[in-house]
Tab-separated table of C-alpha atoms (C1' of nucleotides) in Angstrom:
chain	number	residue	atom	x	y	z
A	1	MET	CA	1.344	-5.391	-15.195
A	2	LYS	CA	-0.129	-1.935	-15.261
A	3	TRP	CA	-1.956	-0.500	-12.315
A	4	GLN	CA	-4.989	0.335	-14.387
A	5	ASN	CA	-5.459	-3.369	-15.120
A	6	LEU	CA	-4.764	-4.540	-11.620
A	7	GLY	CA	-8.360	-4.097	-10.543
A	8	GLU	CA	-9.531	-6.347	-13.343
A	9	THR	CA	-7.322	-9.343	-12.701
A	10	PRO	CA	-8.997	-12.367	-11.158
A	11	CYS	CA	-7.291	-12.035	-7.781
A	12	SER	CA	-8.862	-10.469	-4.729
A	13	ILE	CA	-5.496	-9.287	-3.491
A	14	ALA	CA	-4.702	-7.505	-6.741
A	15	ARG	CA	-8.176	-6.009	-6.884
A	16	SER	CA	-7.973	-4.792	-3.326
A	17	LEU	CA	-4.579	-3.272	-4.018
A	18	ALA	CA	-6.025	-1.334	-6.931
A	19	ILE	CA	-8.027	0.527	-4.271
A	20	VAL	CA	-5.950	0.547	-1.124
A	21	GLY	CA	-2.533	-0.297	-2.511
A	22	ASP	CA	-0.761	2.859	-1.541
A	23	ARG	CA	0.356	3.966	1.846
A	24	TRP	CA	-1.551	7.223	2.011
A	25	THR	CA	-4.873	5.549	1.336
A	26	ILE	CA	-4.391	3.180	4.235
A	27	LEU	CA	-3.391	6.016	6.545
A	28	ILE	CA	-6.444	8.005	5.446
A	29	LEU	CA	-8.636	5.052	6.336
A	30	ARG	CA	-6.842	4.624	9.655
A	31	ASN	CA	-7.724	8.191	10.558
A	32	ALA	CA	-11.258	7.807	9.241
A	33	PHE	CA	-11.682	5.014	11.783
A	34	LEU	CA	-10.412	7.435	14.397
A	35	ARG	CA	-13.275	9.753	13.440
A	36	THR	CA	-11.508	12.170	11.173
A	37	ARG	CA	-13.941	13.313	8.504
A	38	ARG	CA	-12.832	16.609	6.979
A	39	PHE	CA	-10.338	17.532	4.339
A	40	ASP	CA	-8.243	19.896	6.405
A	41	ASP	CA	-8.214	17.557	9.391
A	42	PHE	CA	-6.879	14.702	7.291
A	43	GLN	CA	-4.363	17.022	5.742
A	44	GLN	CA	-3.018	18.315	9.021
A	45	GLN	CA	-3.037	15.000	10.831
A	46	LEU	CA	-1.230	13.195	8.050
A	47	SER	CA	0.941	15.977	6.627
A	48	ILE	CA	-0.130	14.731	3.237
A	49	THR	CA	-0.037	17.196	0.373
A	50	ARG	CA	-3.437	18.665	-0.398
A	51	HIS	CA	-3.165	17.533	-3.972
A	52	LEU	CA	-2.639	13.905	-3.114
A	53	LEU	CA	-5.276	13.972	-0.403
A	54	ALA	CA	-7.833	15.338	-2.841
A	55	SER	CA	-7.081	12.641	-5.376
A	56	ARG	CA	-7.084	9.827	-2.813
A	57	LEU	CA	-10.367	10.933	-1.269
A	58	ALA	CA	-11.960	11.233	-4.705
A	59	LYS	CA	-10.828	7.721	-5.551
A	60	LEU	CA	-12.135	6.267	-2.313
A	61	VAL	CA	-15.473	7.986	-2.902
A	62	LYS	CA	-15.653	6.807	-6.495
A	63	LEU	CA	-15.004	3.229	-5.459
A	64	GLY	CA	-17.506	3.290	-2.625
A	65	VAL	CA	-15.194	3.122	0.390
A	66	LEU	CA	-16.032	6.634	1.590
A	67	ALA	CA	-19.122	8.775	1.075
A	68	LYS	CA	-18.865	12.525	0.518
A	69	VAL	CA	-21.693	14.044	2.510
A	70	PRO	CA	-22.554	17.769	2.809
A	71	TYR	CA	-22.625	19.055	6.365
A	72	GLN	CA	-23.471	22.676	5.539
A	73	GLU	CA	-24.756	24.523	2.505
A	74	LYS	CA	-23.415	28.073	2.684
A	75	PRO	CA	-20.667	27.777	1.783
A	76	PRO	CA	-20.938	24.153	0.624
A	77	ARG	CA	-18.817	21.930	2.802
A	78	TYR	CA	-18.430	18.184	2.866
A	79	GLU	CA	-17.234	15.431	5.068
A	80	TYR	CA	-15.988	11.985	4.219
A	81	LEU	CA	-17.674	9.100	6.001
A	82	LEU	CA	-16.917	5.404	5.890
A	83	THR	CA	-19.485	3.370	3.995
A	84	GLU	CA	-20.288	-0.226	4.849
A	85	MET	CA	-17.529	-1.245	2.461
A	86	GLY	CA	-15.198	1.120	4.277
A	87	ARG	CA	-16.211	-0.132	7.709
A	88	ASP	CA	-15.519	-3.673	6.541
A	89	TRP	CA	-11.945	-2.612	5.891
A	90	TYR	CA	-11.527	-2.643	9.661
A	91	SER	CA	-10.767	-6.368	9.623
A	92	VAL	CA	-7.782	-5.821	7.383
A	93	GLN	CA	-6.648	-2.884	9.470
A	94	LEU	CA	-6.814	-4.959	12.638
A	95	ALA	CA	-4.883	-7.780	11.023
A	96	LEU	CA	-2.247	-5.260	9.964
A	97	VAL	CA	-2.096	-3.819	13.468
A	98	ALA	CA	-1.703	-7.284	14.953
A	99	TRP	CA	1.191	-8.018	12.601
A	100	GLY	CA	2.876	-4.716	13.360
A	101	ASP	CA	2.349	-5.155	17.088
A	102	LYS	CA	3.914	-8.582	16.981
A	103	TRP	CA	6.885	-7.861	14.753
A	104	LEU	CA	7.614	-4.166	14.905
A	105	ALA	CA	6.675	-2.911	18.357
A	106	GLY	CA	10.031	-3.559	19.995
A	107	THR	CA	10.330	-3.529	23.746
A	108	GLU	CA	7.895	-0.708	24.337
A	109	GLY	CA	4.820	-2.728	23.548
A	110	PRO	CA	2.033	-1.835	21.151
A	111	PRO	CA	1.347	1.868	20.543
A	112	VAL	CA	-2.403	1.293	20.736
A	113	GLU	CA	-4.332	-1.463	22.462
A	114	TYR	CA	-7.869	-2.545	21.744
A	115	VAL	CA	-10.689	-3.448	24.097
A	116	HIS	CA	-13.530	-5.664	22.921
A	117	ARG	CA	-16.436	-4.163	24.820
A	118	ASN	CA	-18.526	-7.319	24.483
A	119	CYS	CA	-16.145	-9.252	26.689
A	120	GLY	CA	-14.460	-6.310	28.340
A	121	LYS	CA	-10.931	-7.478	27.606
A	122	LYS	CA	-7.900	-6.237	25.775
A	123	PHE	CA	-7.472	-8.554	22.825
A	124	THR	CA	-5.297	-9.457	19.883
A	125	PRO	CA	-7.143	-9.545	16.577
A	126	THR	CA	-6.950	-13.109	15.318
A	127	VAL	CA	-7.811	-14.500	11.909
A	128	SER	CA	-9.898	-17.615	12.258
A	129	CYS	CA	-11.921	-20.091	10.236
A	130	SER	CA	-15.539	-19.070	9.691
A	131	GLU	CA	-16.571	-22.740	9.838
A	132	CYS	CA	-14.803	-24.155	12.875
A	133	GLY	CA	-13.573	-21.016	14.616
A	134	GLU	CA	-9.992	-22.237	14.870
A	135	THR	CA	-7.117	-19.809	14.497
A	136	ILE	CA	-5.688	-20.037	11.001
A	137	ASN	CA	-2.272	-21.527	10.399
A	138	PRO	CA	-1.040	-21.019	6.824
A	139	ARG	CA	0.195	-24.592	6.641
A	140	GLU	CA	-3.322	-25.890	7.135
A	141	ILE	CA	-4.869	-24.017	4.235
A	142	THR	CA	-5.323	-25.242	0.676
A	143	PRO	CA	-6.182	-22.589	-1.896
A	144	ILE	CA	-8.419	-23.680	-4.762
A	145	ALA	CA	-8.208	-21.624	-7.917
A	146	ASN	CA	-11.516	-20.802	-9.537
A	147	ARG	CA	-10.460	-18.373	-12.186
A	148	MET	CA	-7.084	-17.234	-10.997
A	149	ARG	CA	-4.104	-19.029	-12.495
A	150	LEU	CA	-1.755	-19.998	-9.719
A	151	PRO	CA	2.007	-19.732	-10.312
A	152	SER	CA	2.533	-23.273	-9.269
A	153	ASP	CA	-0.434	-25.556	-9.562
A	154	ILE	CA	-0.988	-26.942	-6.190
A	155	SER	CA	-1.522	-26.378	-2.544
A	156	LEU	CA	0.132	-23.880	-0.331
A	157	THR	CA	2.943	-24.988	1.840
A	158	VAL	CA	5.328	-22.528	3.194
A	159	ASP	CA	8.577	-24.220	3.943
A	160	ALA	CA	8.784	-26.905	1.297
A	161	LYS	CA	12.258	-27.613	0.022
A	162	THR	CA	13.478	-26.917	-3.454
A	163	LYS	CA	12.914	-29.970	-5.521
B	1	MET	CA	5.394	12.848	6.801
B	2	LYS	CA	8.339	11.254	5.029
B	3	TRP	CA	8.522	7.565	4.303
B	4	GLN	CA	11.846	7.214	6.032
B	5	ASN	CA	10.209	8.288	9.277
B	6	LEU	CA	7.095	6.239	8.841
B	7	GLY	CA	8.667	3.168	10.340
B	8	GLU	CA	9.584	5.077	13.461
B	9	THR	CA	6.206	6.544	14.319
B	10	PRO	CA	4.367	4.952	17.246
B	11	CYS	CA	1.674	3.328	15.130
B	12	SER	CA	1.675	-0.293	14.071
B	13	ILE	CA	-0.145	0.541	10.868
B	14	ALA	CA	2.420	3.142	9.856
B	15	ARG	CA	5.276	0.834	10.785
B	16	SER	CA	3.815	-2.023	8.836
B	17	LEU	CA	3.320	0.232	5.846
B	18	ALA	CA	6.969	1.192	5.954
B	19	ILE	CA	7.612	-2.442	5.022
B	20	VAL	CA	4.653	-3.599	2.978
B	21	GLY	CA	3.126	-0.282	1.970
B	22	ASP	CA	3.534	-0.623	-1.733
B	23	ARG	CA	1.628	-2.799	-4.128
B	24	TRP	CA	4.526	-4.755	-5.514
B	25	THR	CA	5.683	-5.891	-2.101
B	26	ILE	CA	2.273	-7.321	-1.311
B	27	LEU	CA	2.101	-9.111	-4.651
B	28	ILE	CA	5.584	-10.517	-4.098
B	29	LEU	CA	4.436	-11.914	-0.774
B	30	ARG	CA	1.265	-13.286	-2.348
B	31	ASN	CA	3.371	-15.272	-4.790
B	32	ALA	CA	5.800	-16.302	-2.084
B	33	PHE	CA	2.833	-17.930	-0.345
B	34	LEU	CA	2.082	-19.679	-3.617
B	35	ARG	CA	5.577	-21.173	-3.468
B	36	THR	CA	7.450	-18.868	-5.762
B	37	ARG	CA	10.991	-18.505	-4.532
B	38	ARG	CA	13.302	-17.362	-7.326
B	39	PHE	CA	14.102	-14.039	-8.842
B	40	ASP	CA	13.204	-14.867	-12.401
B	41	ASP	CA	10.008	-16.630	-11.385
B	42	PHE	CA	8.797	-13.617	-9.439
B	43	GLN	CA	9.776	-11.404	-12.321
B	44	GLN	CA	7.896	-13.384	-14.934
B	45	GLN	CA	4.830	-14.080	-12.833
B	46	LEU	CA	4.400	-10.470	-11.814
B	47	SER	CA	5.780	-8.655	-14.867
B	48	ILE	CA	7.591	-6.437	-12.417
B	49	THR	CA	10.741	-4.733	-13.649
B	50	ARG	CA	13.888	-6.499	-12.562
B	51	HIS	CA	15.158	-3.345	-10.961
B	52	LEU	CA	12.154	-2.899	-8.710
B	53	LEU	CA	12.015	-6.583	-7.886
B	54	ALA	CA	15.635	-6.560	-6.792
B	55	SER	CA	15.082	-3.569	-4.541
B	56	ARG	CA	11.865	-4.939	-3.031
B	57	LEU	CA	13.399	-8.340	-2.330
B	58	ALA	CA	16.437	-6.725	-0.739
B	59	LYS	CA	14.195	-4.646	1.485
B	60	LEU	CA	12.126	-7.631	2.558
B	61	VAL	CA	15.299	-9.542	3.359
B	62	LYS	CA	16.785	-6.620	5.285
B	63	LEU	CA	13.647	-6.292	7.376
B	64	GLY	CA	13.362	-10.000	8.090
B	65	VAL	CA	10.266	-10.895	6.081
B	66	LEU	CA	12.140	-13.051	3.598
B	67	ALA	CA	15.392	-14.972	3.902
B	68	LYS	CA	17.870	-15.165	1.029
B	69	VAL	CA	19.123	-18.722	1.035
B	70	PRO	CA	21.665	-20.270	-1.364
B	71	TYR	CA	20.384	-23.293	-3.211
B	72	GLN	CA	23.530	-23.966	-5.266
B	73	GLU	CA	27.110	-22.842	-5.120
B	74	LYS	CA	28.501	-22.941	-8.642
B	75	PRO	CA	27.407	-20.500	-9.821
B	76	PRO	CA	25.988	-18.991	-6.613
B	77	ARG	CA	22.209	-18.893	-6.766
B	78	TYR	CA	19.691	-17.896	-4.148
B	79	GLU	CA	16.081	-18.301	-3.328
B	80	TYR	CA	13.833	-16.176	-1.206
B	81	LEU	CA	11.931	-17.949	1.536
B	82	LEU	CA	9.350	-16.631	3.951
B	83	THR	CA	10.609	-16.297	7.502
B	84	GLU	CA	8.353	-16.707	10.515
B	85	MET	CA	7.656	-12.994	10.271
B	86	GLY	CA	6.772	-13.476	6.632
B	87	ARG	CA	4.541	-16.463	7.311
B	88	ASP	CA	2.700	-14.411	9.908
B	89	TRP	CA	1.815	-11.972	7.162
B	90	TYR	CA	-0.638	-14.593	5.963
B	91	SER	CA	-3.284	-13.314	8.377
B	92	VAL	CA	-3.217	-9.922	6.770
B	93	GLN	CA	-3.283	-11.443	3.329
B	94	LEU	CA	-6.305	-13.532	4.195
B	95	ALA	CA	-8.113	-10.524	5.635
B	96	LEU	CA	-7.359	-8.662	2.433
B	97	VAL	CA	-8.634	-11.556	0.343
B	98	ALA	CA	-11.829	-11.724	2.386
B	99	TRP	CA	-12.418	-8.002	1.846
B	100	GLY	CA	-11.779	-8.249	-1.870
B	101	ASP	CA	-13.959	-11.344	-2.176
B	102	LYS	CA	-16.814	-9.595	-0.437
B	103	TRP	CA	-16.653	-6.237	-2.169
B	104	LEU	CA	-14.884	-6.696	-5.460
B	105	ALA	CA	-15.664	-10.167	-6.755
B	106	GLY	CA	-18.830	-9.249	-8.653
B	107	THR	CA	-21.176	-11.954	-9.799
B	108	GLU	CA	-18.520	-14.482	-10.688
B	109	GLY	CA	-17.638	-15.307	-7.127
B	110	PRO	CA	-14.182	-15.346	-5.557
B	111	PRO	CA	-11.219	-16.090	-7.851
B	112	VAL	CA	-9.682	-18.379	-5.248
B	113	GLU	CA	-11.333	-20.292	-2.439
B	114	TYR	CA	-9.676	-21.670	0.654
B	115	VAL	CA	-10.098	-24.970	2.392
B	116	HIS	CA	-9.223	-25.335	6.068
B	117	ARG	CA	-7.890	-28.858	6.144
B	118	ASN	CA	-8.473	-29.204	9.880
B	119	CYS	CA	-12.235	-29.048	9.405
B	120	GLY	CA	-12.321	-29.920	5.739
B	121	LYS	CA	-14.485	-26.970	4.749
B	122	LYS	CA	-14.264	-23.970	2.488
B	123	PHE	CA	-14.149	-20.979	4.762
B	124	THR	CA	-14.126	-17.224	4.920
B	125	PRO	CA	-11.238	-15.787	6.925
B	126	THR	CA	-12.775	-13.960	9.856
B	127	VAL	CA	-11.139	-11.564	12.297
B	128	SER	CA	-12.116	-12.443	15.815
B	129	CYS	CA	-11.351	-11.599	19.433
B	130	SER	CA	-8.491	-13.590	20.924
B	131	GLU	CA	-10.253	-13.565	24.313
B	132	CYS	CA	-13.829	-14.541	23.584
B	133	GLY	CA	-13.605	-15.760	19.989
B	134	GLU	CA	-16.416	-13.538	18.758
B	135	THR	CA	-16.245	-12.009	15.297
B	136	ILE	CA	-15.093	-8.407	15.533
B	137	ASN	CA	-17.470	-5.562	14.814
B	138	PRO	CA	-15.692	-2.197	14.612
B	139	ARG	CA	-18.426	-0.546	16.662
B	140	GLU	CA	-17.639	-2.770	19.597
B	141	ILE	CA	-13.957	-1.890	19.809
B	142	THR	CA	-12.391	0.815	21.911
B	143	PRO	CA	-8.789	1.718	21.038
B	144	ILE	CA	-6.599	2.796	23.924
B	145	ALA	CA	-3.596	4.911	23.024
B	146	ASN	CA	-0.388	3.977	24.765
B	147	ARG	CA	2.100	6.135	22.945
B	148	MET	CA	0.288	7.038	19.786
B	149	ARG	CA	-1.523	10.360	19.798
B	150	LEU	CA	-5.004	9.849	18.458
B	151	PRO	CA	-6.491	12.544	16.196
B	152	SER	CA	-9.566	12.810	18.314
B	153	ASP	CA	-9.310	11.713	21.900
B	154	ILE	CA	-11.880	9.077	22.372
B	155	SER	CA	-13.312	5.789	21.314
B	156	LEU	CA	-13.965	4.634	17.840
B	157	THR	CA	-17.435	4.937	16.473
B	158	VAL	CA	-17.950	4.845	12.827
B	159	ASP	CA	-21.189	6.539	11.951
B	160	ALA	CA	-21.495	9.201	14.610
B	161	LYS	CA	-23.044	12.407	13.397
B	162	THR	CA	-21.190	15.670	13.212
B	163	LYS	CA	-21.717	17.486	16.449
C	1	DT	C1'	-16.175	48.164	3.821
C	2	DT	C1'	-11.849	46.499	4.245
C	3	DT	C1'	-9.378	42.822	6.670
C	4	DG	C1'	-8.952	38.241	8.382
C	5	DA	C1'	-10.261	33.592	9.030
C	6	DT	C1'	-11.980	29.056	7.446
C	7	DA	C1'	-12.848	25.099	4.359
C	8	DA	C1'	-12.009	22.703	0.350
C	9	DG	C1'	-9.765	22.396	-3.078
C	10	DT	C1'	-6.477	23.570	-7.636
C	11	DT	C1'	-2.174	24.928	-9.882
C	12	DC	C1'	2.691	25.109	-10.413
C	13	DT	C1'	7.436	23.442	-10.543
C	14	DA	C1'	11.152	20.399	-8.791
C	15	DT	C1'	12.304	15.933	-7.211
C	16	DT	C1'	11.663	11.036	-6.751
C	17	DT	C1'	10.049	6.750	-8.296
C	18	DT	C1'	8.837	3.624	-11.771
C	19	DG	C1'	8.746	1.272	-16.372
C	20	DG	C1'	11.051	-0.815	-20.246
C	21	DA	C1'	14.783	-2.549	-22.375
C	22	DA	C1'	19.448	-3.856	-22.834
C	23	DC	C1'	23.722	-5.282	-20.607
C	24	DT	C1'	26.794	-8.042	-17.210
C	25	DT	C1'	28.661	-11.955	-14.757
C	26	DA	C1'	29.421	-16.620	-13.833
C	27	DC	C1'	28.730	-20.697	-14.805
C	28	DT	C1'	26.736	-25.335	-17.565
C	29	DA	C1'	25.435	-27.905	-21.526
C	30	DT	C1'	25.821	-29.041	-26.726
D	1	DA	C1'	32.626	-21.901	-29.884
D	2	DT	C1'	27.899	-20.982	-29.128
D	3	DA	C1'	23.810	-20.932	-26.613
D	4	DG	C1'	21.297	-20.986	-22.398
D	5	DT	C1'	20.242	-19.887	-17.452
D	6	DA	C1'	19.966	-17.218	-13.106
D	7	DA	C1'	20.448	-13.131	-10.774
D	8	DG	C1'	21.088	-9.099	-10.985
D	9	DT	C1'	22.721	-3.864	-12.721
D	10	DT	C1'	22.625	0.146	-15.801
D	11	DC	C1'	20.440	3.595	-18.523
D	12	DC	C1'	16.943	6.759	-20.005
D	13	DA	C1'	12.116	8.272	-20.553
D	14	DA	C1'	7.673	8.609	-18.357
D	15	DA	C1'	4.781	8.959	-14.367
D	16	DA	C1'	3.874	10.050	-9.603
D	17	DT	C1'	4.804	12.782	-5.572
D	18	DA	C1'	6.286	16.756	-2.541
D	19	DG	C1'	6.088	21.464	-1.248
D	20	DA	C1'	4.365	25.732	-1.654
D	21	DA	C1'	1.383	29.236	-3.312
D	22	DC	C1'	-3.041	30.430	-5.234
D	23	DT	C1'	-8.405	30.273	-5.746
D	24	DT	C1'	-13.246	30.460	-4.451
D	25	DA	C1'	-16.969	31.160	-1.400
D	26	DT	C1'	-18.619	32.750	2.834
D	27	DC	C1'	-18.843	34.653	7.538
D	28	DA	C1'	-17.259	37.618	11.336
D	29	DA	C1'	-14.948	41.426	13.323
D	30	DA	C1'	-12.853	46.284	13.261
DNA sequence: TTTGATAAGTTCTATTTTGGAACTTACTAT
DNA sequence: ATAGTAAGTTCCAAAATAGAACTTATCAAA
């Protein structure tokens, strides 16, 4: 599989990875959500090379995740703002944070906590069913292939024994 | 920033990326959730080089995401099974699928749909608040740094104008 | 009017990572 | 004896990345 083709395969994971499938891109988006907008700020905060940053930002703009917006004309200067598509990435970021908090935080607890202002409480981001609201358990999900060919043919179960 | 250090920074996103921050690893986990367990099956399904597959599997085993379990003794053969930590990754995967379905599926609709057997319906994975159950909107979240230094100092707002 | 600073990149070379293919080891089956 | 299977390892060429310096455009200060 070549990375150029990845975005064209009938799999939403593969397609997403074609955009955000490298570590720098995800860190750039993390900082965008923390209100970083300018080239040099990203560069200094992340210690990313300028070359890579330029190419990642250009890609995110091309694909519609960020918008490059002028903030002054003389000399021309731009900032990178999250689009609606970019803002929607927040769900994935929160899910990633929740996983890291649970499995990688060690004894010190999570590096960042989140308050949901609507209810005023610190919370754990939870992936739930849009229809019944229940928290998702992988064992209770059946994937149905529309156009993607699944490696095996059937439903997802996680701990099944070798036949 | 060097990748070796990424796992040690006080940020759950960075730490998670130290494990799953490359595209192959995420595709390996995708297929693991579709019941693939053996080296050659992963290799053929993904068209990944054997060398990379071996190194990615070893890393996932070392970090506790997969378990390498013998399934026969003569000759010794192993399969790679998701651990609890690995199964928990499913939340992130679903969030990623939901994002890809929404923004990258085009007119054909999602390549795979998911049924929540508990309620019997096709659903969209939704990230919600563990405390009040509401769907999360990034504008309603305030991150609180415990040990991570935030680039700016304050709360997250996505579309604020340049000052 | 030279010097310095700032922002947003681009260019250059060295190093690291990845891709592709063949090879190895330890069995089993014909 | 030959072929097949599973799980890797080895080798080399090609691609991506890191690190540092350089460029362009403008403003501000000395």
